[in-house]
XYZ file of C-alpha atoms in Angstrom:
655
model
C -4.031 71.895 -10.651
C -3.446 69.699 -7.599
C -4.599 66.702 -9.640
C -2.064 67.493 -12.331
C 0.690 67.763 -9.723
C -0.254 64.319 -8.412
C -0.102 62.696 -11.873
C 3.671 62.045 -12.131
C 3.885 60.319 -8.702
C 0.843 58.184 -9.599
C 2.487 57.145 -12.863
C 5.522 56.034 -10.886
C 3.514 53.757 -8.578
C 3.204 50.731 -10.948
C 6.943 50.447 -11.735
C 7.820 51.071 -8.075
C 5.394 48.351 -7.001
C 6.847 46.009 -9.626
C 10.373 46.768 -8.353
C 9.257 46.043 -4.783
C 7.689 42.723 -5.782
C 10.834 41.700 -7.633
C 12.995 42.710 -4.673
C 10.851 40.562 -2.377
C 10.985 37.672 -4.924
C 7.189 37.690 -5.177
C 6.905 38.825 -8.801
C 8.032 35.533 -10.444
C 4.988 33.789 -8.994
C 2.457 36.641 -9.235
C 3.115 37.187 -12.937
C 1.566 33.768 -13.660
C -1.389 34.300 -11.331
C -3.764 35.176 -14.183
C -2.992 31.909 -15.971
C -3.391 29.971 -12.714
C -6.771 31.587 -12.075
C -7.963 30.983 -15.651
C -7.082 27.298 -15.452
C -8.739 26.988 -12.041
C -11.955 28.393 -13.543
C -11.678 25.866 -16.400
C -11.305 23.048 -13.858
C -14.381 24.215 -11.940
C -16.476 24.331 -15.127
C -15.234 20.901 -16.163
C -16.012 19.413 -12.742
C -19.488 20.926 -12.847
C -20.178 19.361 -16.255
C -18.864 15.942 -15.220
C -20.827 15.998 -11.974
C -23.990 16.834 -13.913
C -23.386 13.853 -16.237
C -22.819 11.506 -13.304
C -26.014 12.677 -11.591
C -28.019 12.407 -14.811
C -26.808 8.830 -15.382
C -27.637 7.876 -11.791
C -31.113 9.416 -12.014
C -32.021 7.877 -15.384
C -34.445 4.991 -15.811
C -32.315 1.821 -15.389
C -34.396 0.106 -18.067
C -33.378 2.746 -20.613
C -29.934 3.300 -22.223
C -29.242 6.419 -20.147
C -29.204 4.472 -16.884
C -25.870 2.745 -17.510
C -22.203 3.523 -16.896
C -20.833 6.973 -17.733
C -19.271 5.781 -21.008
C -22.528 4.260 -22.292
C -24.521 7.234 -21.045
C -22.274 9.791 -22.759
C -22.303 7.990 -26.114
C -26.118 7.695 -25.995
C -26.382 11.393 -25.121
C -24.177 12.430 -28.071
C -26.099 10.155 -30.437
C -29.249 11.946 -29.347
C -27.858 15.506 -29.320
C -25.447 15.372 -32.298
C -26.554 12.336 -34.323
C -25.115 13.459 -37.672
C -21.856 14.922 -36.344
C -18.821 12.909 -37.430
C -17.307 11.085 -34.472
C -14.680 8.922 -36.184
C -12.633 9.050 -39.397
C -10.524 5.999 -40.273
C -9.098 5.975 -43.763
C -12.009 6.409 -46.171
C -14.584 5.422 -43.525
C -16.586 7.956 -41.520
C -18.921 7.261 -38.617
C -21.378 9.667 -37.015
C -22.223 9.583 -33.326
C -25.537 7.922 -34.186
C -23.725 5.210 -36.168
C -21.231 4.670 -33.323
C -24.163 4.171 -30.962
C -25.805 1.634 -33.278
C -22.574 -0.290 -33.896
C -21.815 -0.536 -30.184
C -25.417 -1.598 -29.454
C -25.029 -4.520 -31.869
C -21.731 -5.493 -30.235
C -23.320 -5.244 -26.788
C -26.113 -7.611 -27.830
C -23.612 -10.105 -29.250
C -21.723 -10.142 -25.954
C -24.972 -10.321 -23.996
C -25.910 -13.398 -25.984
C -22.610 -14.902 -24.828
C -23.712 -14.026 -21.294
C -26.868 -16.023 -21.824
C -28.991 -12.862 -21.762
C -32.277 -13.005 -23.648
C -33.214 -9.745 -25.373
C -36.798 -10.853 -25.662
C -39.160 -10.177 -28.566
C -38.273 -7.133 -30.622
C -34.908 -6.678 -28.975
C -36.223 -4.914 -25.868
C -35.425 -5.422 -22.195
C -34.710 -9.052 -21.374
C -33.226 -11.244 -18.671
C -30.596 -13.895 -18.080
C -31.626 -17.271 -19.514
C -31.920 -19.748 -16.668
C -29.745 -22.805 -17.109
C -28.079 -21.522 -20.275
C -24.508 -22.644 -20.854
C -23.086 -19.143 -21.063
C -19.298 -18.761 -21.444
C -19.360 -15.318 -19.835
C -20.699 -14.338 -16.435
C -21.774 -10.770 -15.573
C -18.653 -8.676 -14.971
C -16.361 -11.150 -16.767
C -13.226 -9.872 -18.495
C -12.875 -9.986 -22.283
C -9.416 -9.243 -23.673
C -9.017 -7.279 -26.923
C -5.926 -7.971 -29.033
C -6.605 -5.578 -31.886
C -4.985 -2.704 -33.803
C -6.368 0.829 -33.621
C -9.503 0.634 -35.759
C -13.237 1.414 -35.507
C -14.024 -2.195 -34.574
C -11.850 -1.842 -31.477
C -14.122 0.987 -30.327
C -17.429 -0.739 -31.097
C -16.331 -3.844 -29.192
C -15.007 -1.819 -26.253
C -18.186 0.263 -26.013
C -20.283 -2.889 -26.488
C -18.514 -4.646 -23.624
C -19.129 -1.636 -21.394
C -22.843 -1.623 -22.258
C -23.075 -5.380 -21.660
C -21.663 -5.079 -18.145
C -18.391 -6.801 -19.059
C -14.835 -5.634 -18.466
C -12.476 -5.056 -21.367
C -8.748 -5.710 -21.077
C -6.580 -3.944 -23.663
C -3.709 -6.292 -24.493
C -0.630 -4.804 -26.249
C -0.755 -6.041 -29.834
C 2.873 -7.195 -29.968
C 2.653 -9.660 -27.072
C 3.055 -13.372 -27.771
C 3.903 -16.583 -25.900
C 4.709 -16.166 -22.201
C 4.025 -12.414 -21.846
C 0.646 -12.772 -23.604
C -0.432 -15.689 -21.402
C 0.770 -13.787 -18.325
C -1.403 -10.783 -19.207
C -4.497 -12.901 -19.834
C -4.067 -14.765 -16.556
C -3.338 -11.662 -14.493
C -6.588 -9.933 -15.493
C -8.636 -13.125 -15.251
C -9.739 -13.031 -18.895
C -12.549 -15.407 -19.848
C -12.569 -14.545 -23.557
C -10.241 -13.121 -26.183
C -11.044 -11.135 -29.329
C -8.143 -11.014 -31.758
C -7.437 -9.480 -35.136
C -7.554 -11.977 -38.041
C -4.204 -10.709 -39.326
C -2.608 -11.808 -36.030
C -3.837 -15.413 -36.219
C -0.801 -16.720 -38.089
C 1.669 -15.352 -35.531
C -0.594 -16.485 -32.687
C -1.096 -20.026 -33.962
C 1.626 -21.495 -31.681
C -0.203 -19.943 -28.707
C -3.667 -21.290 -29.563
C -3.292 -24.630 -27.682
C -2.336 -22.746 -24.500
C -5.192 -20.261 -25.002
C -7.682 -23.094 -25.409
C -6.238 -24.870 -22.370
C -7.029 -21.742 -20.343
C -10.686 -22.215 -21.268
C -10.893 -18.926 -23.144
C -13.790 -18.233 -25.488
C -12.039 -17.215 -28.727
C -13.392 -14.703 -31.230
C -11.841 -13.112 -34.309
C -12.791 -9.570 -35.318
C -13.421 -10.471 -38.952
C -14.168 -13.364 -41.296
C -10.612 -14.186 -42.376
C -10.324 -17.292 -40.230
C -11.060 -20.944 -40.830
C -9.662 -22.248 -37.552
C -11.963 -24.458 -35.518
C -13.371 -22.973 -32.357
C -12.855 -19.347 -33.394
C -15.986 -17.489 -34.427
C -16.386 -14.073 -36.047
C -17.646 -11.626 -33.416
C -18.343 -8.931 -36.023
C -20.607 -11.295 -37.971
C -22.429 -12.142 -34.756
C -22.830 -8.445 -33.939
C -24.096 -7.565 -37.428
C -26.930 -10.088 -36.983
C -28.141 -8.314 -33.832
C -30.606 -5.441 -33.531
C -29.101 -1.959 -33.120
C -31.555 -0.897 -30.395
C -30.093 0.262 -27.045
C -29.699 -2.257 -24.249
C -31.019 -1.566 -20.729
C -28.806 0.674 -18.658
C -28.958 -1.498 -15.539
C -26.727 -4.057 -17.267
C -23.736 -1.699 -17.079
C -24.627 0.493 -14.092
C -21.857 0.156 -11.468
C -22.501 -0.419 -7.796
C -19.792 2.173 -7.101
C -17.785 4.603 -9.222
C -14.698 2.899 -7.762
C -15.609 -0.423 -9.413
C -13.141 -1.678 -12.014
C -14.516 -1.416 -15.550
C -11.356 -1.849 -17.616
C -7.780 -3.145 -17.495
C -4.906 -1.356 -19.212
C -1.463 -2.914 -19.091
C 1.620 -0.953 -18.091
C 4.358 -0.820 -20.703
C 6.457 -3.527 -19.095
C 9.766 -1.755 -19.770
C 11.121 -3.037 -16.426
C 9.436 -6.453 -16.379
C 6.244 -8.208 -17.383
C 3.259 -5.892 -17.942
C 0.886 -5.314 -15.033
C -2.877 -4.943 -15.423
C -3.794 -1.548 -13.998
C -7.364 -1.329 -12.715
C -9.329 1.486 -14.352
C -12.429 2.611 -12.458
C -15.683 4.154 -13.644
C -14.519 7.309 -11.844
C -11.375 7.480 -13.997
C -13.418 7.024 -17.174
C -15.597 9.949 -16.087
C -12.563 12.086 -15.212
C -10.945 11.379 -18.604
C -14.042 12.781 -20.296
C -12.800 16.139 -19.056
C -9.283 15.845 -20.486
C -9.768 17.820 -23.694
C -11.960 20.397 -22.005
C -9.081 21.087 -19.607
C -6.757 21.377 -22.620
C -8.971 24.057 -24.179
C -10.406 21.976 -27.036
C -14.065 22.212 -28.092
C -16.713 20.229 -29.946
C -15.868 21.587 -33.396
C -12.242 20.439 -33.168
C -10.838 17.602 -35.284
C -8.358 15.543 -33.248
C -5.561 13.514 -34.871
C -4.894 10.298 -32.942
C -2.172 7.887 -34.067
C -1.516 6.202 -30.716
C -2.197 2.572 -29.763
C -5.655 2.212 -28.240
C -4.366 -0.308 -25.701
C -2.438 2.588 -24.161
C -4.113 5.056 -21.803
C -3.100 8.024 -23.950
C -4.900 6.608 -26.972
C -8.021 5.137 -25.384
C -8.787 7.149 -22.243
C -7.336 10.544 -23.138
C -7.808 10.390 -26.913
C -11.119 8.567 -27.397
C -12.852 9.172 -24.051
C -11.530 12.750 -24.027
C -13.029 13.264 -27.496
C -16.375 11.899 -26.290
C -16.173 14.352 -23.415
C -16.370 17.350 -25.759
C -18.297 15.665 -28.586
C -15.590 16.334 -31.193
C -14.264 14.398 -34.207
C -11.277 12.064 -34.054
C -9.108 11.022 -37.012
C -7.874 7.568 -35.980
C -4.718 6.136 -37.554
C -3.732 2.493 -37.132
C -0.086 3.508 -37.418
C 1.721 6.839 -37.264
C 3.396 8.023 -40.471
C 5.528 11.157 -40.267
C 5.553 11.411 -44.060
C 1.751 11.248 -44.285
C 0.931 13.390 -41.242
C 0.570 16.849 -42.800
C -1.310 15.491 -45.837
C -3.787 13.911 -43.411
C -4.097 17.188 -41.496
C -4.856 19.087 -44.698
C -7.343 16.483 -45.951
C -9.374 16.283 -42.734
C -8.964 19.834 -41.403
C -7.168 18.650 -38.258
C -7.010 21.266 -35.486
C -5.636 19.226 -32.562
C -2.786 16.687 -32.558
C -2.224 14.306 -29.648
C 1.366 13.108 -29.366
C 3.441 10.858 -27.142
C 7.160 10.216 -26.887
C 9.060 10.991 -30.038
C 6.293 11.689 -32.586
C 7.100 15.410 -32.751
C 10.783 14.604 -33.211
C 9.908 12.355 -36.148
C 8.031 15.267 -37.720
C 10.799 17.866 -37.352
C 13.275 15.376 -38.826
C 11.197 15.060 -41.997
C 12.222 17.060 -45.072
C 10.059 20.160 -45.678
C 6.828 19.617 -47.613
C 4.152 21.814 -49.128
C 1.492 20.150 -46.937
C 3.021 21.500 -43.717
C 2.162 25.044 -44.794
C -1.296 26.489 -44.287
C -2.494 23.766 -41.932
C -5.193 24.366 -39.297
C -3.467 22.661 -36.349
C -3.647 25.102 -33.423
C -3.057 22.803 -30.429
C -0.725 19.853 -29.831
C -1.290 17.923 -26.614
C 0.654 15.080 -25.085
C 3.647 14.054 -23.015
C 7.335 13.365 -23.428
C 8.279 16.321 -25.642
C 11.867 17.338 -25.012
C 12.742 21.062 -24.908
C 14.942 21.050 -28.023
C 12.247 19.368 -30.124
C 9.607 21.685 -28.631
C 11.418 24.784 -29.907
C 12.130 23.299 -33.350
C 8.515 22.113 -33.699
C 6.978 25.501 -32.860
C 9.505 27.414 -34.952
C 8.871 25.275 -38.032
C 5.143 24.485 -37.786
C 3.775 27.373 -35.698
C 1.972 29.409 -34.720
C 0.406 26.761 -32.480
C 0.092 25.971 -28.785
C 2.002 23.104 -27.197
C 0.327 21.735 -24.067
C 2.597 19.224 -22.368
C 0.916 17.042 -19.739
C 2.026 14.451 -17.217
C 0.179 11.401 -15.915
C 0.329 7.647 -15.375
C -2.108 4.888 -16.301
C -2.492 3.763 -12.702
C -1.683 7.147 -11.149
C -3.820 9.577 -9.198
C -2.078 12.793 -10.213
C -1.864 14.750 -13.459
C -0.289 18.052 -14.475
C -0.990 20.447 -17.360
C 1.434 23.027 -18.734
C -1.387 25.484 -19.413
C 1.017 28.449 -19.583
C 2.937 26.987 -22.541
C 6.292 27.421 -20.776
C 8.791 25.468 -22.966
C 10.152 22.363 -21.277
C 7.693 22.384 -18.364
C 5.061 19.717 -17.642
C 2.921 21.871 -15.364
C 2.703 24.299 -12.483
C 2.993 23.856 -8.718
C 0.854 26.871 -7.879
C -1.182 26.899 -4.678
C -4.377 26.920 -6.740
C -3.370 23.885 -8.803
C -2.182 21.870 -5.802
C -5.440 22.668 -4.045
C -7.340 20.916 -6.863
C -4.745 18.244 -7.733
C -2.616 17.803 -4.585
C 0.932 16.469 -4.905
C 4.388 16.930 -3.368
C 8.037 16.538 -4.328
C 10.122 14.723 -1.707
C 13.835 14.022 -1.447
C 14.916 10.688 -2.900
C 18.109 8.657 -2.384
C 19.185 7.148 -5.705
C 21.595 4.772 -3.950
C 19.023 3.126 -1.669
C 16.082 3.641 -4.012
C 14.039 5.042 -1.129
C 12.753 8.468 -0.072
C 14.879 10.376 2.416
C 13.276 10.522 5.880
C 14.027 12.753 8.862
C 14.636 11.706 12.467
C 10.875 11.370 13.005
C 10.544 9.005 10.059
C 8.772 11.488 7.790
C 9.708 12.425 4.237
C 11.408 15.716 3.453
C 10.048 18.180 0.877
C 12.508 19.427 -1.730
C 13.666 22.997 -2.219
C 13.233 24.920 -5.511
C 15.601 23.564 -8.162
C 16.152 20.267 -6.321
C 15.009 17.029 -8.016
C 12.383 15.210 -6.001
C 10.139 12.173 -6.147
C 6.597 13.072 -7.219
C 4.013 11.681 -4.792
C 0.274 12.315 -4.433
C -2.047 11.671 -1.469
C -4.441 8.752 -1.875
C -8.023 9.777 -1.136
C -11.595 9.081 -2.214
C -11.277 11.783 -4.881
C -7.872 10.548 -6.088
C -7.695 6.812 -5.347
C -5.128 4.194 -6.291
C -6.837 0.963 -7.331
C -3.657 -1.007 -7.903
C -3.158 -3.929 -10.234
C -4.993 -7.167 -10.928
C -3.184 -10.304 -9.887
C -2.450 -9.808 -6.204
C -1.616 -7.131 -3.617
C 2.111 -7.891 -3.870
C 2.109 -6.093 -7.229
C 1.196 -2.845 -5.455
C 4.306 -3.020 -3.288
C 6.459 0.053 -3.716
C 3.661 2.118 -5.278
C 2.299 3.268 -1.907
C 4.274 5.255 0.680
C 3.014 5.550 4.260
C 3.694 8.136 6.980
C 4.974 10.590 4.368
C 4.269 13.835 6.234
C 2.201 12.646 9.190
C 1.447 9.285 10.809
C -1.095 7.228 8.877
C -1.121 9.173 5.600
C -0.766 7.262 2.318
C 0.748 8.625 -0.897
C 1.041 7.192 -4.409
C 4.641 6.858 -5.585
C 4.893 7.837 -9.262
C 8.480 6.636 -9.586
C 9.328 9.871 -11.394
C 11.718 12.627 -10.381
C 10.604 16.188 -11.129
C 12.055 19.619 -10.417
C 10.084 22.683 -9.352
C 11.889 25.952 -10.110
C 11.575 29.230 -8.195
C 8.697 30.338 -10.445
C 6.637 27.238 -9.688
C 7.179 25.431 -13.011
C 7.487 21.653 -12.946
C 9.986 19.938 -15.209
C 10.488 16.227 -15.722
C 13.916 15.162 -14.460
C 14.129 11.373 -14.794
C 12.648 8.019 -13.918
C 13.937 6.762 -10.587
C 15.122 3.588 -12.307
C 16.864 5.543 -15.092
C 18.899 7.911 -12.917
C 22.162 6.228 -11.926
C 25.176 6.965 -9.741
C 28.750 7.312 -11.026
C 31.724 8.595 -9.071
C 29.420 9.230 -6.103
C 27.155 11.554 -8.125
C 23.626 11.197 -9.482
C 23.443 11.264 -13.286
C 20.099 12.202 -14.878
C 19.711 10.593 -18.289
C 17.533 13.469 -19.503
C 20.219 16.058 -18.747
C 22.852 14.122 -20.715
C 20.448 13.463 -23.604
C 19.508 17.141 -23.918
C 23.188 18.123 -24.051
C 23.944 15.611 -26.808
C 20.830 16.496 -28.815
C 22.051 20.072 -29.203
C 24.840 18.815 -31.500
C 23.905 19.460 -35.127
C 24.951 15.974 -36.284
C 22.891 14.111 -33.637
C 19.282 13.286 -34.461
C 18.253 10.995 -31.584
C 19.792 9.940 -28.265
C 19.102 7.239 -25.692
C 21.141 7.554 -22.473
C 21.381 4.781 -19.868
C 23.792 3.352 -17.306
C 25.848 0.164 -17.708
C 27.747 -1.869 -15.133
C 31.557 -1.900 -15.576
C 33.534 -4.615 -13.765
C 35.829 -3.115 -11.134
C 33.861 0.122 -10.872
C 31.131 1.160 -8.454
C 27.815 2.419 -9.757
C 26.986 2.564 -13.450
C 28.810 4.314 -16.266
C 26.911 6.459 -18.723
C 26.346 5.108 -22.229
C 24.655 6.945 -25.104
C 23.126 5.338 -28.173
C 23.208 7.856 -31.040
C 21.404 8.182 -34.358
C 23.093 10.622 -36.729
C 21.224 13.326 -38.599
C 21.598 12.813 -42.392
C 23.838 13.666 -44.136
C 26.179 14.310 -41.180
C 28.879 11.964 -39.942
C 30.076 11.384 -36.378
C 32.534 14.050 -35.210
C 34.177 12.524 -32.126
C 36.411 15.521 -31.505
C 33.471 17.964 -31.470
C 31.427 15.566 -29.355
C 34.132 15.316 -26.695
C 34.606 19.083 -26.672
C 30.838 19.594 -26.366
C 30.242 17.226 -23.437
C 33.301 18.521 -21.581
C 31.987 22.077 -21.882
C 28.324 21.377 -21.140
C 28.300 18.533 -18.619
C 30.097 17.896 -15.338
C 32.844 15.236 -15.662
C 30.849 12.531 -13.847
C 28.001 12.914 -16.391
C 30.161 12.490 -19.499
C 29.090 9.342 -21.377
C 31.792 6.718 -20.988
C 30.528 4.727 -23.959
C 28.895 5.590 -27.296
C 26.896 3.254 -29.519
C 26.082 4.284 -33.083
C 22.737 2.985 -34.394
C 20.607 3.311 -37.526
C 17.507 3.802 -35.355
C 16.709 3.671 -31.659
C 14.835 0.762 -30.154
C 11.466 1.898 -28.791
C 8.341 0.317 -27.351
C 5.077 0.384 -29.301
C 4.170 3.517 -27.363
C 7.367 5.221 -28.620
C 9.227 5.026 -25.294
C 12.945 4.362 -25.493
C 14.127 0.852 -24.607
C 16.581 1.583 -21.806
C 16.386 -1.762 -19.963
C 17.170 -3.815 -23.052
C 20.040 -1.516 -24.028
C 21.471 -1.735 -20.508
C 21.435 -5.546 -20.658
C 23.178 -5.550 -24.053
C 26.106 -3.652 -22.516
C 29.202 -2.572 -24.430
C 31.068 -5.734 -25.440
C 32.322 -5.192 -29.041
C 32.390 -8.943 -29.627
C 28.666 -9.224 -28.852
C 27.402 -6.099 -30.644
C 27.566 -5.288 -34.349
C 27.005 -1.538 -33.877
C 30.074 0.764 -33.864
C 31.148 1.385 -30.254
C 33.372 4.080 -28.747
C 34.912 4.513 -25.312
C 36.035 7.624 -23.425
C 39.795 7.840 -22.938
C 40.138 10.209 -19.976
C 43.919 10.343 -20.208
C 43.913 11.224 -23.908
C 40.865 13.476 -23.744
C 39.040 11.782 -26.608
C 36.525 9.149 -27.653
C 38.186 6.158 -29.304
C 36.790 3.113 -31.147
C 36.081 0.365 -28.607
C 38.092 -2.510 -30.041
C 38.377 -5.955 -28.420
C 41.886 -4.960 -27.292
C 40.630 -1.780 -25.578
C 37.710 -3.742 -24.092
C 40.217 -6.189 -22.547
C 42.338 -3.281 -21.297
C 39.261 -1.741 -19.691
C 38.388 -4.969 -17.876
C 42.001 -5.304 -16.735
C 41.976 -1.765 -15.331
C 44.542 -0.451 -17.817
C 42.137 1.990 -19.526
C 40.853 4.880 -17.406
C 37.276 5.986 -18.034
C-alpha cells in the first residue's frame, strides 16, 4: 500500500527534473548529450582502426608492398581482403580492388623507370641504376592536369607507391596561373590529358623551358617530346613494388600538393602530409558509412573534397565509388537508380541544382540514405529533404590546409557541427572576436584574444599541435603569413586562422556565418553576405543569389550588391523584393544594387565568384546585365540607367 502511495510522486519526478533543468538553462545542452556520446564513441573506434593500420604498415617487411605509405598499404590490404569487390565505376567501366592494385602497380613501375630504378629480373625488388640519366629524383613532384577519371587514380596511387609526390593542378588553369602553380610546388614533370593539348599548345614552350618531363595520359598526341604514360605503364609488370620506396621518414612528411581555389588571388600549393592521408581514411567512417555503400562522387579530384574525402575516404571503409567526370543534375537520379547509390557527396550548390530540376520518375524509389558535404544553405536543405527524403544530411566543415573539422552528426538543419565539450576535447577549436574594419582579431589589454558569447559571430581558430599540425604552403614562408595567430589565449600558443566566421548558439550548434573577406561594413555595421542571401532566397521568384560588397565613390565601406537568377517561369517583382528586404533585413543590410543574370559565375568547385563580381562593379555602361539601384527616398528599386549612375556619383541619389 505504501508503494502505491509513493507512485504518483515518483511519476512526477521526471517532468519536475526536466522543468528544473530548463529553468537552469541546462536542458538545451543535455538533450543532445546522447548524440555527442555516440559520435565520441565513433571517433574512438575510428582512431583505433587508423592507429592499427599505421602500426601494421610500420611493422611490415619494407621489401614487400605492405611496408609503404598508408595509401599504398591500404590499397594492397583491400586488394588482398576484398579482391573482387567493385572499387570504382566510371561510365560503363568497372574496376575491382584487385584491378585497382594492378593498375597502380603498373603506373608505379613506369614512374620508377623514370626515376632510373631497375626492377630487376621478373619485376621483383630492384635498385636505383647508377649513372642513369633519370629525369626524376626520389621525392620529386609530378603534376597531374587531368579530369576525374580512373587514370587519374592509377597515376596518383602509382606516384605514391614510387615515392614521388603528386600535385593536383586545377584543370582550367592556363598561361600565367598554370606556370605559377607548377613553379610553386617545384614540379619536375607534368601529366596532362590529351584533350587539353590543343588549349595548352601556347604554353608548351614555357613548360619545356622549365625543364619539365612531359607525359600525356593517352595516345592522342603526336607532339614531339610528349610520351604516353599509359602506354608505358601498360608495358610494365603488375606485381607490387617494394614498400620501402614510399615509406615516409615521418608522418608529417609532405606526400601531395593540393591547390587552394584561388578566389582571392593566385592558387597556393597546400602541403598534404601522410598523417592527413591517414586521417582522411576515417572520413566516411565518421559519417556513418560502411563497406557495402555505393558513393556518388561528381567532384573534381584536384579538390580535397573529391580526392581526400571522396576517394581516400572510400578506401578507408572499402566501399564502392561511382565517379563522374562532370556533374549532371538531369542525369543524377538515373545514375543513382542504375548503380544503387546509397551515399551522395556534395559541395557548394549541387543540391540546389537538384531541387531546381523538374520532377522525374527516377527520383522516386532511390536508395540514397546519406548525403555528405559542405556549403548547403538552410533553405535548400529543407527543400532537398522534403522532396527527396527520407534521408540524412550530414553537413561538414573543413579546409584543405586546415587542422580543424566539424561534423553535424545530429542533423540539425543549417548547422555545420557541434561545440560540445566532448567534441572540442577531440577536435579542439575556439571562436574569437574579430574586427571586420581592421581585419584582425580583437585583443584585450593583455594582448590576448577574446572568446565570443553564444550567438555572436567569431573567427574560427584551432590550436596547432603535433596531432593537428599546419604544414603551410609550398613556395616560401611568406605565404603562411596571416594563417597563424600567436599568443591567442596565453603567451607562446599558436593557432591556425581559418578565415571563417562562425556562430555558436546557446545549444552548442555551430553555424557558418561568412568568410572574413566576404563580410563588409556599411553605415558602420557589419553585413554578412550569407544573411542577406538567405533572405533573398526565400522569395519564390529567386532561384540563386550571390551577395557581395562594392565600393561606391563618396561613401565609406562597401555597399551591398546582389546578383540574382530568377526561377522559371517567374519574372522579377521589384515591389515585392523591396517589401521583403525591408521587412526581413535591417536597413544597413538592404542590397543597394541588384544585377540580373542568366546564371551565376562559379569556380570549378561550385563556389560563387565574389571577387570577380566585386571588381566588375555596377557601371551600366560596362555591364550588359540588367542593373537596379535602391532609391531610399522613393522606397523602391529602380533601373540603374546611365543618368541615375551619374546622379549617384554626383551625390544626388541617396542609397
